Amino acid sequence: MTDAQTDRDSVVKSVSAIKSGPRALRLYMDVCAKCGTCAEVCPVYYGKPEAKYNPANRSDLIRTLFKRHNTLSGKLLGGLAGAKDFDQAEFEAWRDIFYSCTACRRCAQFCPFGIDNSVITRKARTILDGLGRTPATLQRVIKASLETRNTDGASAVAFKAAIAFIEEEMRDEHGVDIKIPVDVVGAEYFYLPPSGDALVNIEATMGVAKVFHVLGMGDKWTMSSHCFDGANYGLFTGNDAQMKAANKACVDEAKRLGVKFLLMGECGHAHRVMKAMMVSGMWWGELPFQVINCMEWTADQIRAGRLQFDKSKNPQSVTYHDPCNFAKSCGIVEAPRVILRAACLDYREMTPSGAENWCCGGGGGLAAMSELREFRMTVSGVKKHEQIKSTGAAFVATACANCKRQLAQLMEHHKARVTVGGVHDMLSRAILVDGKAAERKCYEE
Amino acid sequence: MSRTAFLIGGIFPYLAATVFLIGVVSRLRAWRRVPQPGLMTVYPTKGSGMAELAKEALFFPSLFRGDRTLWLLSWSFHVALALALIGHLRVVTALLDRGLATVGVSSSGIAAMSAIAGGGAGIVLLVTVMTLLARRLLVARVREVSTPPDFLALLLLIAVITTGNVMRFGGTHFGLAETRVWAVSLLTFSPVVPANPAFLLHAFFAELTILYVAFSKLMHFGGFFFTVALAKRSQP
């Protein structure tokens, strides 16, 4: 069999499998009215209104094929019934097209039928992955993640060194020992950030450590030296087996540690996979622990009046970018705002904000693809740049490593003097430990 | 009764009704059978399911937030369609008339209401559906996603609505009384088909549309409840 035949058979078989579910995807094959609302609200189409970036067109690549092979009218009438057979030349463009969707789900919020084009995008990526066509950059991330259990490919030794460094920083800042427990079996909370928050952008982890310290719970939590990354790129490549394998490793570690709470970090897709997909889908049956997010947890402490702040430590204007996976998929909108309002002098909102916020332009794994930088800067990130600019904010806080990367590049691209960081970063700079906020070194210009 | 008229008024109605019922029921059953593992929730939602589903079905709030112009077109089209369908029910049942009479509406009052609501609906339907067609042809983001079935659905609707309006507003008025006679003949399986051309054309295009529903995106009248329920549901 030639490669082309293999592609055809595999694609047709996989698209036809939609017949047996999942239900949402099955419905999406039938009910789209082609009304154009998705294009109106899509960050990619906003950046460049071209037919290939129109969400309904992108989804139609799958839909037409499904109709051609699985409906009577499609088989008999072809194009007249909105059906179209597999076309190798068109298939060669699939990777570019389906990796130009940020899977932000904004279309689903405004579609009169609630059609979620990201589900169709992910299905197409699953097909591409099965044929070895996942972009090489993402394949490398997946490989590192499966081999080392973190997307940065860091070792346990490197992690422990990073933790020691963070503890040292906190001692410098506050003159007291603020511990980050590692590998403590029997702790109550297992903190699972994106690995970047432990290795590179360390302030978020500092913030979480300070909250536990102030609450007198410094010995009630732990991190894990061989499971310190909640990131799960199988969500982006559409590979369910890899997504579940990476997820199981984290769940098994939480079980081994015997914790009551799995405290997810500032990583939208990690939280979504863990909570909205794994827990609600009962992937591993009943769990001995609850999944919560560190922002919700900290916000609860602030609401209860257990944390105090010196807002003057964050004098600059701060805005919050809602990561799509937190806001649109998990409904976590208020918690980060509770933290930022408590810790910052001048907090301001983007328009729109909350669940209907616009994607940073790097969702769906795109932020990790260096080859798409030009696209992210000049197409998918256009709206976000406009939004941030019109707030006049000097600092954009967000709760997602991919959003941070995209936003930082976007600000650099537009030569905007705007700094990008995390939510607990701002908390870390202003929280009072023994009555005093951090004597901070300057982390940014 | 010419042979064509008999086909349109005496044969196709049974065919269209049968295909519609079997087609729609089998489509709904196929959708129901397919499992949905995990949640699809799209916020903002209160996760309440039914209440939000009803709100979406009655007022299209998501579309309202997404595209105000389309909302106006789409919502008025569907409201007018609902009015028109309610009016058509009077062909086969006197419930509505009796209900109105019970609350004291006179028969000339009912006729006036029919003229205002039904006539108004016919005009709103025509205006909105023509505008939807113009939009599909003129607005780039809609034109570039449009395929033959999208135009077919609109053209069928335009044909049905136009002929319906001709029946009401045209030279030889064909009204409820005449239609009731035909409906009774159909329901007693002894069809007697009137020769009014506007009626025959209206029936013909309506039958084509009804035949087409189960094979087309018009199925969104049922699919809507599945997809919106999935988007709004926040508990497994």
XYZ file of C-alpha atoms in Angstrom, chain B:
236
model
C -58.116 17.220 -9.975
C -55.093 17.127 -12.251
C -52.516 14.400 -11.768
C -49.901 16.914 -10.542
C -52.291 18.457 -8.080
C -53.176 15.009 -6.749
C -49.487 14.142 -6.319
C -48.862 17.352 -4.407
C -52.040 17.390 -2.347
C -52.913 13.705 -2.114
C -49.698 11.636 -2.182
C -46.710 13.765 -1.140
C -48.212 14.779 2.224
C -48.169 11.145 3.379
C -44.701 10.616 1.952
C -43.265 13.763 3.523
C -44.832 13.027 6.899
C -43.532 9.444 6.889
C -39.994 10.379 5.867
C -39.978 13.243 8.362
C -41.109 11.099 11.275
C -38.828 8.169 10.551
C -35.901 10.420 9.679
C -36.172 12.695 12.686
C -36.838 9.924 15.183
C -33.949 7.813 13.929
C -31.631 10.796 13.997
C -32.616 11.688 17.558
C -32.237 8.063 18.609
C -28.804 7.827 17.009
C -27.680 10.924 18.903
C -29.100 9.610 22.162
C -27.327 6.290 21.809
C -23.884 7.861 21.462
C -22.125 8.166 24.832
C -20.437 11.317 26.133
C -17.597 10.447 28.486
C -16.527 13.380 30.643
C -17.695 16.962 30.724
C -17.865 19.525 27.933
C -18.781 22.471 30.136
C -18.214 25.894 28.648
C -18.402 28.733 31.140
C -20.123 31.050 31.905
C -22.782 28.637 33.071
C -24.565 28.079 36.333
C -24.450 24.414 35.497
C -28.181 24.189 36.135
C -28.882 22.427 32.853
C -32.611 22.745 32.205
C -33.115 26.402 33.163
C -30.234 27.597 31.040
C -31.218 25.319 28.200
C -34.698 26.828 28.221
C -33.254 30.327 28.264
C -31.037 29.548 25.272
C -33.965 28.003 23.416
C -36.270 30.954 24.034
C -33.976 33.979 23.815
C -30.646 32.888 22.192
C -28.533 34.789 24.766
C -25.204 33.325 23.552
C -25.834 34.544 20.040
C -26.994 37.878 21.466
C -23.582 38.354 23.057
C -21.743 37.087 19.976
C -23.434 38.815 17.030
C -26.217 41.308 17.733
C -27.327 41.696 14.095
C -27.591 37.981 13.483
C -29.388 37.618 16.793
C -32.042 40.097 15.688
C -32.514 38.314 12.358
C -32.424 34.846 13.798
C -34.576 35.495 16.837
C -37.304 37.332 14.931
C -37.240 34.629 12.259
C -37.755 31.875 14.834
C -40.438 33.755 16.745
C -42.324 34.417 13.510
C -41.842 30.780 12.540
C -43.313 29.699 15.862
C -46.293 32.011 15.316
C -46.800 30.661 11.817
C -46.637 27.063 13.044
C -49.128 27.796 15.829
C -51.410 29.355 13.196
C -51.074 26.233 11.039
C -52.193 24.092 13.961
C -55.600 25.709 13.524
C -55.921 23.688 10.330
C -56.145 20.443 12.290
C -57.419 21.543 15.703
C -59.957 24.017 16.995
C -58.310 24.103 20.422
C -56.783 27.528 19.901
C -60.056 28.988 18.608
C -62.000 27.480 21.482
C -59.461 28.707 24.002
C -59.690 32.243 22.662
C -63.496 32.054 22.589
C -63.500 30.928 26.244
C -61.647 34.070 27.289
C -64.192 36.128 25.393
C -62.625 36.711 21.993
C -65.254 36.974 19.263
C -64.907 35.094 16.002
C -64.222 38.322 14.138
C -61.649 39.071 16.846
C -59.965 35.742 16.171
C -59.920 36.536 12.469
C -58.334 39.899 13.194
C -55.691 38.264 15.407
C -54.955 35.778 12.662
C -54.575 38.589 10.161
C -52.256 40.563 12.440
C -50.179 37.735 13.969
C -50.222 35.409 10.949
C -49.899 38.153 8.380
C -47.190 39.851 10.433
C -45.326 36.573 10.863
C -45.442 35.972 7.097
C -43.889 39.337 6.407
C -41.263 39.058 9.163
C -40.349 35.584 7.923
C -39.878 36.825 4.382
C -37.839 39.861 5.381
C -35.568 37.954 7.769
C -34.957 35.015 5.471
C -34.160 37.313 2.535
C -31.768 39.259 4.750
C -30.166 36.007 5.885
C -29.635 35.116 2.237
C -28.172 38.534 1.467
C -25.913 38.180 4.498
C -24.740 34.788 3.285
C -23.883 36.283 -0.093
C -22.362 39.552 1.080
C -20.621 39.036 4.426
C -17.217 37.469 3.791
C -17.014 35.312 6.914
C -20.410 33.795 6.134
C -19.971 33.544 2.353
C -16.694 31.660 2.679
C -18.240 28.927 4.837
C -21.401 28.569 2.739
C -21.949 25.375 0.767
C -24.850 24.227 -1.471
C -26.919 22.838 1.430
C -26.777 26.217 3.190
C -28.319 27.918 0.165
C -30.751 25.079 -0.476
C -32.211 25.429 3.006
C -32.681 29.179 2.567
C -34.161 28.861 -0.924
C -36.647 26.253 0.248
C -37.715 28.509 3.098
C -38.036 31.485 0.783
C -40.258 29.426 -1.538
C -42.451 28.189 1.311
C -42.817 31.633 2.867
C -43.463 33.444 -0.415
C -46.175 31.038 -1.541
C -47.707 31.133 1.920
C -47.857 34.912 1.740
C -49.434 34.736 -1.716
C -52.148 32.483 -0.263
C -52.921 35.092 2.375
C -52.338 38.316 0.496
C -52.810 37.202 -3.157
C -55.701 37.778 -5.566
C -57.554 34.535 -4.902
C -57.397 34.242 -1.119
C -56.989 30.665 0.082
C -57.700 30.571 3.775
C -58.296 28.449 6.828
C -61.721 27.160 5.825
C -60.518 25.812 2.470
C -57.396 24.329 4.013
C -59.433 22.594 6.723
C -61.531 20.814 4.099
C -58.362 19.503 2.457
C -56.832 18.486 5.803
C -59.932 16.554 6.807
C -59.886 14.723 3.468
C -56.245 13.804 4.074
C -56.845 12.623 7.620
C -59.699 10.417 6.455
C -57.454 8.992 3.718
C -59.753 10.207 0.947
C -57.803 13.220 -0.328
C -59.706 15.900 -2.214
C -57.196 18.406 -3.588
C -58.147 22.029 -4.259
C -56.947 23.615 -7.493
C -55.695 26.939 -6.091
C -52.184 27.352 -7.591
C -50.741 29.304 -4.640
C -51.946 26.577 -2.276
C -50.471 23.830 -4.450
C -47.105 25.579 -4.704
C -47.052 26.283 -0.980
C -47.871 22.665 -0.203
C -45.255 21.448 -2.668
C -42.400 23.522 -1.234
C -43.476 22.791 2.326
C -43.427 19.067 1.547
C -39.949 19.342 0.016
C -38.736 21.187 3.100
C -40.295 18.651 5.458
C -38.730 15.822 3.437
C -35.380 17.561 3.661
C -35.325 18.274 7.418
C -33.931 14.963 8.643
C -31.078 15.069 6.123
C -30.042 18.634 6.739
C -28.805 21.192 9.207
C -32.465 22.013 9.852
C -32.144 19.153 12.343
C -30.633 21.768 14.641
C -34.151 22.154 16.036
C -33.477 18.873 17.823
C -29.683 18.823 17.943
C -29.674 22.177 19.693
C -30.998 20.585 22.868
C -28.200 18.015 22.890
C -25.293 20.361 22.175
C -26.421 23.197 24.438
C -27.162 20.772 27.281
C -23.610 19.411 26.972
C -22.106 22.903 26.961
C -24.099 24.058 29.988
C -23.857 20.915 32.100
C -21.236 21.195 34.830
C -21.889 17.962 36.716
C -21.345 14.468 35.278
